[in-house]
mmCIF file with all atom_site columns, C-alpha atoms in Angstrom:
data_model
loop_
_atom_site.group_PDB
_atom_site.id
_atom_site.type_symbol
_atom_site.label_atom_id
_atom_site.label_alt_id
_atom_site.label_comp_id
_atom_site.label_asym_id
_atom_site.label_entity_id
_atom_site.label_seq_id
_atom_site.pdbx_PDB_ins_code
_atom_site.Cartn_x
_atom_site.Cartn_y
_atom_site.Cartn_z
_atom_site.occupancy
_atom_site.B_iso_or_equiv
_atom_site.pdbx_formal_charge
_atom_site.auth_seq_id
_atom_site.auth_comp_id
_atom_site.auth_asym_id
_atom_site.auth_atom_id
_atom_site.pdbx_PDB_model_num
ATOM 1   C CA . MET A 1 1   ? 20.908  -12.991 2.594   1.00 61.00 ? 984  MET A CA 1
ATOM 2   C CA . THR A 1 2   ? 19.929  -9.586  1.173   1.00 74.00 ? 985  THR A CA 1
ATOM 3   C CA . THR A 1 3   ? 18.060  -7.073  3.357   1.00 77.00 ? 986  THR A CA 1
ATOM 4   C CA . SER A 1 4   ? 16.157  -3.993  2.193   1.00 79.00 ? 987  SER A CA 1
ATOM 5   C CA . THR A 1 5   ? 14.963  -1.515  4.844   1.00 83.00 ? 988  THR A CA 1
ATOM 6   C CA . VAL A 1 6   ? 12.560  1.413   4.417   1.00 82.00 ? 989  VAL A CA 1
ATOM 7   C CA . SER A 1 7   ? 11.801  3.983   7.143   1.00 83.00 ? 990  SER A CA 1
ATOM 8   C CA . LEU A 1 8   ? 8.119   4.709   7.823   1.00 84.00 ? 991  LEU A CA 1
ATOM 9   C CA . GLY A 1 9   ? 8.787   7.422   10.432  1.00 81.00 ? 992  GLY A CA 1
ATOM 10  C CA . ALA A 1 10  ? 8.121   7.616   14.197  1.00 82.00 ? 993  ALA A CA 1
ATOM 11  C CA . GLY A 1 11  ? 10.594  4.767   14.786  1.00 84.00 ? 994  GLY A CA 1
ATOM 12  C CA . TRP A 1 12  ? 8.867   2.361   12.342  1.00 86.00 ? 995  TRP A CA 1
ATOM 13  C CA . SER A 1 13  ? 10.647  0.565   9.504   1.00 86.00 ? 996  SER A CA 1
ATOM 14  C CA . LEU A 1 14  ? 9.960   -2.257  7.063   1.00 86.00 ? 997  LEU A CA 1
ATOM 15  C CA . ALA A 1 15  ? 12.741  -4.808  6.554   1.00 86.00 ? 998  ALA A CA 1
ATOM 16  C CA . VAL A 1 16  ? 12.555  -7.424  3.794   1.00 84.00 ? 999  VAL A CA 1
ATOM 17  C CA . ASN A 1 17  ? 15.073  -10.275 3.807   1.00 82.00 ? 1000 ASN A CA 1
ATOM 18  C CA . ASN A 1 18  ? 15.625  -12.446 0.754   1.00 74.00 ? 1001 ASN A CA 1
ATOM 19  C CA . LEU A 1 19  ? 16.546  -15.783 2.334   1.00 57.00 ? 1002 LEU A CA 1
ATOM 20  C CA . PRO A 1 20  ? 17.989  -18.818 0.538   1.00 56.00 ? 1003 PRO A CA 1
ATOM 21  C CA . GLN A 1 21  ? 15.544  -21.284 2.176   1.00 55.00 ? 1004 GLN A CA 1
ATOM 22  C CA . ALA A 1 22  ? 12.453  -19.022 1.921   1.00 56.00 ? 1005 ALA A CA 1
ATOM 23  C CA . PRO A 1 23  ? 12.070  -16.414 -0.777  1.00 71.00 ? 1006 PRO A CA 1
ATOM 24  C CA . PHE A 1 24  ? 11.127  -13.503 1.513   1.00 78.00 ? 1007 PHE A CA 1
ATOM 25  C CA . ASP A 1 25  ? 10.873  -12.684 5.211   1.00 83.00 ? 1008 ASP A CA 1
ATOM 26  C CA . VAL A 1 26  ? 9.040   -9.381  5.858   1.00 86.00 ? 1009 VAL A CA 1
ATOM 27  C CA . HIS A 1 27  ? 9.277   -7.549  9.213   1.00 85.00 ? 1010 HIS A CA 1
ATOM 28  C CA . LEU A 1 28  ? 7.586   -4.373  10.400  1.00 86.00 ? 1011 LEU A CA 1
ATOM 29  C CA . LEU A 1 29  ? 9.728   -3.029  13.253  1.00 86.00 ? 1012 LEU A CA 1
ATOM 30  C CA . ARG A 1 30  ? 9.240   -0.324  15.848  1.00 86.00 ? 1013 ARG A CA 1
ATOM 31  C CA . SER A 1 31  ? 12.773  0.598   16.876  1.00 86.00 ? 1014 SER A CA 1
ATOM 32  C CA . THR A 1 32  ? 14.256  -2.908  17.045  1.00 85.00 ? 1015 THR A CA 1
ATOM 33  C CA . LYS A 1 33  ? 11.120  -4.847  18.100  1.00 85.00 ? 1016 LYS A CA 1
ATOM 34  C CA . VAL A 1 34  ? 9.320   -6.894  15.438  1.00 84.00 ? 1017 VAL A CA 1
ATOM 35  C CA . GLU A 1 35  ? 5.640   -5.847  15.587  1.00 83.00 ? 1018 GLU A CA 1
ATOM 36  C CA . TRP A 1 36  ? 4.438   -7.705  12.469  1.00 83.00 ? 1019 TRP A CA 1
ATOM 37  C CA . ASN A 1 37  ? 6.052   -10.357 10.301  1.00 85.00 ? 1020 ASN A CA 1
ATOM 38  C CA . ALA A 1 38  ? 5.196   -12.579 7.387   1.00 86.00 ? 1021 ALA A CA 1
ATOM 39  C CA . THR A 1 39  ? 7.274   -15.220 5.672   1.00 82.00 ? 1022 THR A CA 1
ATOM 40  C CA . LEU A 1 40  ? 6.668   -16.086 2.048   1.00 82.00 ? 1023 LEU A CA 1
ATOM 41  C CA . ARG A 1 41  ? 7.535   -19.738 1.396   1.00 77.00 ? 1024 ARG A CA 1
ATOM 42  C CA . PRO A 1 42  ? 6.671   -21.944 -1.577  1.00 76.00 ? 1025 PRO A CA 1
ATOM 43  C CA . GLY A 1 43  ? 3.066   -23.101 -1.118  1.00 76.00 ? 1026 GLY A CA 1
ATOM 44  C CA . SER A 1 44  ? 2.532   -20.725 1.828   1.00 82.00 ? 1027 SER A CA 1
ATOM 45  C CA . PRO A 1 45  ? 1.698   -17.203 0.621   1.00 88.00 ? 1028 PRO A CA 1
ATOM 46  C CA . PHE A 1 46  ? 0.891   -14.444 3.109   1.00 88.00 ? 1029 PHE A CA 1
ATOM 47  C CA . VAL A 1 47  ? -1.550  -12.815 0.652   1.00 90.00 ? 1030 VAL A CA 1
ATOM 48  C CA . THR A 1 48  ? -4.219  -15.022 -0.947  1.00 87.00 ? 1031 THR A CA 1
ATOM 49  C CA . LEU A 1 49  ? -7.262  -14.514 -3.145  1.00 86.00 ? 1032 LEU A CA 1
ATOM 50  C CA . THR A 1 50  ? -10.258 -16.823 -2.766  1.00 85.00 ? 1033 THR A CA 1
ATOM 51  C CA . GLY A 1 51  ? -13.486 -17.294 -4.687  1.00 81.00 ? 1034 GLY A CA 1
ATOM 52  C CA . GLY A 1 52  ? -16.446 -19.489 -3.830  1.00 82.00 ? 1035 GLY A CA 1
ATOM 53  C CA . GLU A 1 53  ? -19.938 -18.906 -2.530  1.00 83.00 ? 1036 GLU A CA 1
ATOM 54  C CA . PHE A 1 54  ? -20.697 -16.182 -0.036  1.00 79.00 ? 1037 PHE A CA 1
ATOM 55  C CA . SER A 1 55  ? -23.995 -14.716 1.046   1.00 81.00 ? 1038 SER A CA 1
ATOM 56  C CA . ALA A 1 56  ? -25.134 -12.773 4.081   1.00 78.00 ? 1039 ALA A CA 1
ATOM 57  C CA . LEU A 1 57  ? -28.818 -12.348 4.721   1.00 83.00 ? 1040 LEU A CA 1
ATOM 58  C CA . THR A 1 58  ? -29.813 -9.846  7.375   1.00 79.00 ? 1041 THR A CA 1
ATOM 59  C CA . SER A 1 59  ? -32.910 -9.460  9.458   1.00 82.00 ? 1042 SER A CA 1
ATOM 60  C CA . GLU A 1 60  ? -33.119 -6.876  12.247  1.00 79.00 ? 1043 GLU A CA 1
ATOM 61  C CA . GLY A 1 61  ? -29.344 -6.744  12.646  1.00 71.00 ? 1044 GLY A CA 1
ATOM 62  C CA . ASN A 1 62  ? -28.779 -10.528 12.667  1.00 76.00 ? 1045 ASN A CA 1
ATOM 63  C CA . PHE A 1 63  ? -26.926 -12.252 9.869   1.00 76.00 ? 1046 PHE A CA 1
ATOM 64  C CA . LYS A 1 64  ? -27.222 -15.699 8.323   1.00 83.00 ? 1047 LYS A CA 1
ATOM 65  C CA . VAL A 1 65  ? -23.881 -16.224 6.623   1.00 81.00 ? 1048 VAL A CA 1
ATOM 66  C CA . THR A 1 66  ? -23.135 -18.898 4.012   1.00 85.00 ? 1049 THR A CA 1
ATOM 67  C CA . ASP A 1 67  ? -19.420 -19.140 3.295   1.00 82.00 ? 1050 ASP A CA 1
ATOM 68  C CA . VAL A 1 68  ? -17.965 -21.857 1.057   1.00 86.00 ? 1051 VAL A CA 1
ATOM 69  C CA . PRO A 1 69  ? -14.452 -20.787 -0.039  1.00 83.00 ? 1052 PRO A CA 1
ATOM 70  C CA . ALA A 1 70  ? -13.044 -22.292 -3.226  1.00 84.00 ? 1053 ALA A CA 1
ATOM 71  C CA . ASN A 1 71  ? -10.279 -21.855 -5.755  1.00 83.00 ? 1054 ASN A CA 1
ATOM 72  C CA . ALA A 1 72  ? -7.792  -20.090 -3.453  1.00 85.00 ? 1055 ALA A CA 1
ATOM 73  C CA . THR A 1 73  ? -4.502  -18.891 -4.861  1.00 86.00 ? 1056 THR A CA 1
ATOM 74  C CA . THR A 1 74  ? -1.568  -21.081 -3.817  1.00 87.00 ? 1057 THR A CA 1
ATOM 75  C CA . TRP A 1 75  ? 1.464   -18.979 -4.715  1.00 87.00 ? 1058 TRP A CA 1
ATOM 76  C CA . GLN A 1 76  ? 2.617   -15.401 -4.331  1.00 88.00 ? 1059 GLN A CA 1
ATOM 77  C CA . THR A 1 77  ? 5.524   -13.356 -5.631  1.00 85.00 ? 1060 THR A CA 1
ATOM 78  C CA . ILE A 1 78  ? 7.057   -10.128 -4.414  1.00 86.00 ? 1061 ILE A CA 1
ATOM 79  C CA . ASP A 1 79  ? 7.992   -8.303  -7.616  1.00 86.00 ? 1062 ASP A CA 1
ATOM 80  C CA . ALA A 1 80  ? 8.730   -4.825  -6.273  1.00 85.00 ? 1063 ALA A CA 1
ATOM 81  C CA . ILE A 1 81  ? 9.148   -2.888  -3.061  1.00 84.00 ? 1064 ILE A CA 1
ATOM 82  C CA . GLU A 1 82  ? 8.758   0.794   -3.829  1.00 83.00 ? 1065 GLU A CA 1
ATOM 83  C CA . PRO A 1 83  ? 7.500   4.113   -2.469  1.00 75.00 ? 1066 PRO A CA 1
ATOM 84  C CA . GLY A 1 84  ? 3.794   3.713   -1.756  1.00 67.00 ? 1067 GLY A CA 1
ATOM 85  C CA . ILE A 1 85  ? 1.760   6.895   -2.022  1.00 67.00 ? 1068 ILE A CA 1
ATOM 86  C CA . PRO A 1 86  ? 3.067   9.722   -4.223  1.00 64.00 ? 1069 PRO A CA 1
ATOM 87  C CA . GLY A 1 87  ? 4.039   12.693  -2.061  1.00 64.00 ? 1070 GLY A CA 1
ATOM 88  C CA . ARG A 1 88  ? 4.079   10.622  1.144   1.00 62.00 ? 1071 ARG A CA 1
ATOM 89  C CA . SER A 1 89  ? 7.699   9.838   1.991   1.00 63.00 ? 1072 SER A CA 1
ATOM 90  C CA . LYS A 1 90  ? 6.741   7.561   4.885   1.00 81.00 ? 1073 LYS A CA 1
ATOM 91  C CA . SER A 1 91  ? 4.975   4.880   2.840   1.00 83.00 ? 1074 SER A CA 1
ATOM 92  C CA . VAL A 1 92  ? 5.995   1.751   1.023   1.00 87.00 ? 1075 VAL A CA 1
ATOM 93  C CA . ALA A 1 93  ? 4.195   -0.612  -1.367  1.00 88.00 ? 1076 ALA A CA 1
ATOM 94  C CA . ILE A 1 94  ? 4.917   -4.309  -1.808  1.00 89.00 ? 1077 ILE A CA 1
ATOM 95  C CA . ARG A 1 95  ? 3.693   -5.368  -5.254  1.00 90.00 ? 1078 ARG A CA 1
ATOM 96  C CA . GLY A 1 96  ? 3.408   -8.858  -6.687  1.00 89.00 ? 1079 GLY A CA 1
ATOM 97  C CA . ARG A 1 97  ? 1.296   -11.561 -8.271  1.00 88.00 ? 1080 ARG A CA 1
ATOM 98  C CA . LEU A 1 98  ? -0.964  -14.328 -6.947  1.00 89.00 ? 1081 LEU A CA 1
ATOM 99  C CA . GLY A 1 99  ? -1.666  -17.587 -8.765  1.00 86.00 ? 1082 GLY A CA 1
ATOM 100 C CA . ARG A 1 100 ? -2.795  -21.202 -8.599  1.00 83.00 ? 1083 ARG A CA 1
ATOM 101 C CA . GLY A 1 101 ? -0.808  -24.349 -9.371  1.00 78.00 ? 1084 GLY A CA 1
ATOM 102 C CA . ALA A 1 102 ? 2.985   -24.364 -9.654  1.00 73.00 ? 1085 ALA A CA 1
ATOM 103 C CA . VAL A 1 103 ? 4.791   -21.013 -9.445  1.00 67.00 ? 1086 VAL A CA 1
ATOM 104 C CA . GLY A 1 104 ? 5.622   -19.828 -12.944 1.00 62.00 ? 1087 GLY A CA 1
ATOM 105 C CA . ALA A 1 105 ? 3.858   -22.806 -14.576 1.00 62.00 ? 1088 ALA A CA 1
ATOM 106 C CA . THR A 1 106 ? 0.511   -21.020 -14.558 1.00 67.00 ? 1089 THR A CA 1
ATOM 107 C CA . ALA A 1 107 ? -0.443  -17.457 -15.321 1.00 72.00 ? 1090 ALA A CA 1
ATOM 108 C CA . ALA A 1 108 ? -1.065  -15.143 -12.391 1.00 77.00 ? 1091 ALA A CA 1
ATOM 109 C CA . ALA A 1 109 ? -4.714  -14.889 -11.388 1.00 81.00 ? 1092 ALA A CA 1
ATOM 110 C CA . ALA A 1 110 ? -4.275  -11.475 -9.789  1.00 87.00 ? 1093 ALA A CA 1
ATOM 111 C CA . GLU A 1 111 ? -1.902  -8.657  -8.964  1.00 89.00 ? 1094 GLU A CA 1
ATOM 112 C CA . TYR A 1 112 ? -1.748  -7.224  -5.436  1.00 91.00 ? 1095 TYR A CA 1
ATOM 113 C CA . THR A 1 113 ? -0.390  -4.193  -3.627  1.00 92.00 ? 1096 THR A CA 1
ATOM 114 C CA . LEU A 1 114 ? 0.201   -4.235  0.130   1.00 91.00 ? 1097 LEU A CA 1
ATOM 115 C CA . SER A 1 115 ? 0.786   -0.631  1.237   1.00 89.00 ? 1098 SER A CA 1
ATOM 116 C CA . LEU A 1 116 ? 2.103   0.452   4.623   1.00 87.00 ? 1099 LEU A CA 1
ATOM 117 C CA . LEU A 1 117 ? 1.841   4.083   5.666   1.00 85.00 ? 1100 LEU A CA 1
ATOM 118 C CA . GLY A 1 118 ? 3.405   5.743   8.690   1.00 81.00 ? 1101 GLY A CA 1
ATOM 119 C CA . ASP A 1 119 ? 0.689   8.222   9.629   1.00 73.00 ? 1102 ASP A CA 1
ATOM 120 C CA . GLY A 1 120 ? 2.681   10.519  11.932  1.00 69.00 ? 1103 GLY A CA 1
ATOM 121 C CA . ASP A 1 121 ? 0.784   9.681   15.132  1.00 73.00 ? 1104 ASP A CA 1
ATOM 122 C CA . GLY A 1 122 ? 2.933   6.657   15.914  1.00 76.00 ? 1105 GLY A CA 1
ATOM 123 C CA . ALA A 1 123 ? 0.808   4.129   14.011  1.00 81.00 ? 1106 ALA A CA 1
ATOM 124 C CA . VAL A 1 124 ? 1.281   2.298   10.721  1.00 83.00 ? 1107 VAL A CA 1
ATOM 125 C CA . ARG A 1 125 ? -1.730  1.730   8.480   1.00 85.00 ? 1108 ARG A CA 1
ATOM 126 C CA . PHE A 1 126 ? -2.087  -1.258  6.141   1.00 85.00 ? 1109 PHE A CA 1
ATOM 127 C CA . ALA A 1 127 ? -3.993  -1.293  2.853   1.00 87.00 ? 1110 ALA A CA 1
ATOM 128 C CA . LEU A 1 128 ? -4.346  -4.358  0.640   1.00 89.00 ? 1111 LEU A CA 1
ATOM 129 C CA . SER A 1 129 ? -5.696  -4.129  -2.897  1.00 88.00 ? 1112 SER A CA 1
ATOM 130 C CA . VAL A 1 130 ? -6.073  -7.036  -5.306  1.00 88.00 ? 1113 VAL A CA 1
ATOM 131 C CA . ALA A 1 131 ? -7.036  -6.813  -8.992  1.00 85.00 ? 1114 ALA A CA 1
ATOM 132 C CA . PRO A 1 132 ? -7.496  -9.583  -11.565 1.00 80.00 ? 1115 PRO A CA 1
ATOM 133 C CA . SER A 1 133 ? -4.596  -9.962  -13.968 1.00 78.00 ? 1116 SER A CA 1
ATOM 134 C CA . PRO A 1 134 ? -5.275  -8.912  -17.569 1.00 75.00 ? 1117 PRO A CA 1
ATOM 135 C CA . GLY A 1 135 ? -7.369  -11.610 -19.236 1.00 68.00 ? 1118 GLY A CA 1
ATOM 136 C CA . GLU A 1 136 ? -8.423  -13.190 -15.919 1.00 65.00 ? 1119 GLU A CA 1
ATOM 137 C CA . ALA A 1 137 ? -12.120 -13.253 -15.055 1.00 58.00 ? 1120 ALA A CA 1
ATOM 138 C CA . ALA A 1 138 ? -13.034 -10.790 -12.322 1.00 52.00 ? 1121 ALA A CA 1
ATOM 139 C CA . ALA A 1 139 ? -14.947 -13.520 -10.489 1.00 44.00 ? 1122 ALA A CA 1
ATOM 140 C CA . SER A 1 140 ? -11.781 -15.591 -9.930  1.00 58.00 ? 1123 SER A CA 1
ATOM 141 C CA . GLY A 1 141 ? -11.633 -14.279 -6.387  1.00 64.00 ? 1124 GLY A CA 1
ATOM 142 C CA . ARG A 1 142 ? -13.906 -12.167 -4.256  1.00 72.00 ? 1125 ARG A CA 1
ATOM 143 C CA . ARG A 1 143 ? -11.958 -11.899 -1.031  1.00 80.00 ? 1126 ARG A CA 1
ATOM 144 C CA . ALA A 1 144 ? -8.384  -11.326 -0.043  1.00 84.00 ? 1127 ALA A CA 1
ATOM 145 C CA . CYS A 1 145 ? -6.593  -12.764 2.981   1.00 84.00 ? 1128 CYS A CA 1
ATOM 146 C CA . LEU A 1 146 ? -3.546  -11.379 4.748   1.00 84.00 ? 1129 LEU A CA 1
ATOM 147 C CA . ARG A 1 147 ? -1.669  -13.803 7.047   1.00 83.00 ? 1130 ARG A CA 1
ATOM 148 C CA . TRP A 1 148 ? 1.068   -12.957 9.519   1.00 81.00 ? 1131 TRP A CA 1
ATOM 149 C CA . GLY A 1 149 ? 3.033   -14.418 12.375  1.00 79.00 ? 1132 GLY A CA 1
ATOM 150 C CA . ALA A 1 150 ? 2.478   -13.491 16.014  1.00 74.00 ? 1133 ALA A CA 1
ATOM 151 C CA . GLY A 1 151 ? 4.670   -13.726 19.081  1.00 74.00 ? 1134 GLY A CA 1
ATOM 152 C CA . ALA A 1 152 ? 3.960   -16.416 21.674  1.00 78.00 ? 1135 ALA A CA 1
ATOM 153 C CA . ASP A 1 153 ? 2.582   -13.818 24.111  1.00 80.00 ? 1136 ASP A CA 1
ATOM 154 C CA . GLU A 1 154 ? 0.287   -12.013 21.632  1.00 79.00 ? 1137 GLU A CA 1
ATOM 155 C CA . ASP A 1 155 ? -3.502  -12.296 21.452  1.00 79.00 ? 1138 ASP A CA 1
ATOM 156 C CA . TYR A 1 156 ? -6.280  -10.586 19.475  1.00 76.00 ? 1139 TYR A CA 1
ATOM 157 C CA . TYR A 1 157 ? -9.298  -8.838  20.971  1.00 73.00 ? 1140 TYR A CA 1
ATOM 158 C CA . GLY A 1 158 ? -12.322 -7.057  19.591  1.00 70.00 ? 1141 GLY A CA 1
ATOM 159 C CA . LEU A 1 159 ? -13.061 -7.867  15.936  1.00 68.00 ? 1142 LEU A CA 1
ATOM 160 C CA . GLY A 1 160 ? -16.648 -6.790  16.458  1.00 67.00 ? 1143 GLY A CA 1
ATOM 161 C CA . GLU A 1 161 ? -18.979 -8.036  19.113  1.00 67.00 ? 1144 GLU A CA 1
ATOM 162 C CA . GLN A 1 162 ? -17.970 -11.650 19.798  1.00 64.00 ? 1145 GLN A CA 1
ATOM 163 C CA . TYR A 1 163 ? -19.760 -13.777 22.375  1.00 68.00 ? 1146 TYR A CA 1
ATOM 164 C CA . SER A 1 164 ? -17.679 -16.921 21.918  1.00 69.00 ? 1147 SER A CA 1
ATOM 165 C CA . THR A 1 165 ? -14.372 -16.260 23.682  1.00 72.00 ? 1148 THR A CA 1
ATOM 166 C CA . HIS A 1 166 ? -12.264 -13.399 25.010  1.00 75.00 ? 1149 HIS A CA 1
ATOM 167 C CA . GLY A 1 167 ? -9.038  -13.924 23.037  1.00 79.00 ? 1150 GLY A CA 1
ATOM 168 C CA . MET A 1 168 ? -9.284  -14.752 19.344  1.00 79.00 ? 1151 MET A CA 1
ATOM 169 C CA . ARG A 1 169 ? -5.764  -16.081 18.741  1.00 79.00 ? 1152 ARG A CA 1
ATOM 170 C CA . GLY A 1 170 ? -5.727  -19.207 16.577  1.00 78.00 ? 1153 GLY A CA 1
ATOM 171 C CA . ARG A 1 171 ? -9.310  -18.720 15.433  1.00 76.00 ? 1154 ARG A CA 1
ATOM 172 C CA . ALA A 1 172 ? -10.553 -17.786 11.993  1.00 72.00 ? 1155 ALA A CA 1
ATOM 173 C CA . VAL A 1 173 ? -12.839 -14.802 12.477  1.00 69.00 ? 1156 VAL A CA 1
ATOM 174 C CA . GLY A 1 174 ? -14.770 -13.458 9.532   1.00 66.00 ? 1157 GLY A CA 1
ATOM 175 C CA . VAL A 1 175 ? -15.074 -9.699  9.479   1.00 66.00 ? 1158 VAL A CA 1
ATOM 176 C CA . LEU A 1 176 ? -18.143 -8.725  7.459   1.00 64.00 ? 1159 LEU A CA 1
ATOM 177 C CA . THR A 1 177 ? -18.083 -5.185  6.073   1.00 60.00 ? 1160 THR A CA 1
ATOM 178 C CA . GLN A 1 178 ? -21.230 -5.121  3.971   1.00 53.00 ? 1161 GLN A CA 1
ATOM 179 C CA . GLU A 1 179 ? -23.646 -3.400  6.329   1.00 51.00 ? 1162 GLU A CA 1
ATOM 180 C CA . GLN A 1 180 ? -23.502 0.273   7.313   1.00 55.00 ? 1163 GLN A CA 1
ATOM 181 C CA . GLY A 1 181 ? -25.798 0.214   10.322  1.00 56.00 ? 1164 GLY A CA 1
ATOM 182 C CA . VAL A 1 182 ? -29.329 -1.103  10.532  1.00 55.00 ? 1165 VAL A CA 1
ATOM 183 C CA . GLY A 1 183 ? -31.815 1.763   10.757  1.00 54.00 ? 1166 GLY A CA 1
ATOM 184 C CA . ARG A 1 184 ? -29.290 4.516   10.019  1.00 60.00 ? 1167 ARG A CA 1
ATOM 185 C CA . GLY A 1 185 ? -30.712 5.273   6.594   1.00 59.00 ? 1168 GLY A CA 1
ATOM 186 C CA . LEU A 1 186 ? -27.573 4.357   4.648   1.00 59.00 ? 1169 LEU A CA 1
ATOM 187 C CA . PRO A 1 187 ? -27.844 1.899   1.755   1.00 59.00 ? 1170 PRO A CA 1
ATOM 188 C CA . PRO A 1 188 ? -25.851 -1.368  1.993   1.00 57.00 ? 1171 PRO A CA 1
ATOM 189 C CA . ILE A 1 189 ? -22.406 -1.360  0.393   1.00 57.00 ? 1172 ILE A CA 1
#
């Protein structure tokens, strides 16, 4: 097993293990406690790109959402782990490719960058960007997904105003970021 570790400041670090049975195991640690982790296994990427049909119609702050995902990427590589933002020593970028079909047998549909930035106030910020590979149609995917593991005692709260349940663990919750506030005078994104 090979381990690469990068400090993000304020006690945070990113450790990436190259395991024989799974290509990569990624851990975000605060001191020695794992706060975020993702394992990249064949057929189980932690970053995916999905196309399909999506529409959100709004009326007086209510949304009618149609969501039919299709053509999701099925494989992911980690090609580089490097300094993230120029001039920011406490950042790291994980760069790779996303594709469909067998790994290496098909061309990559997209390239991604997952950046982590230690912001100095004790937090780590995530940023995920995905761009079509050269020659790939831009419409091959319109949304990106980031998956991660959670401890047995962890739960998720918030995610906008939800009237269904208190904890959201184990549920798929769409987060719609197209609307900037009904009646606030700002145009939709």
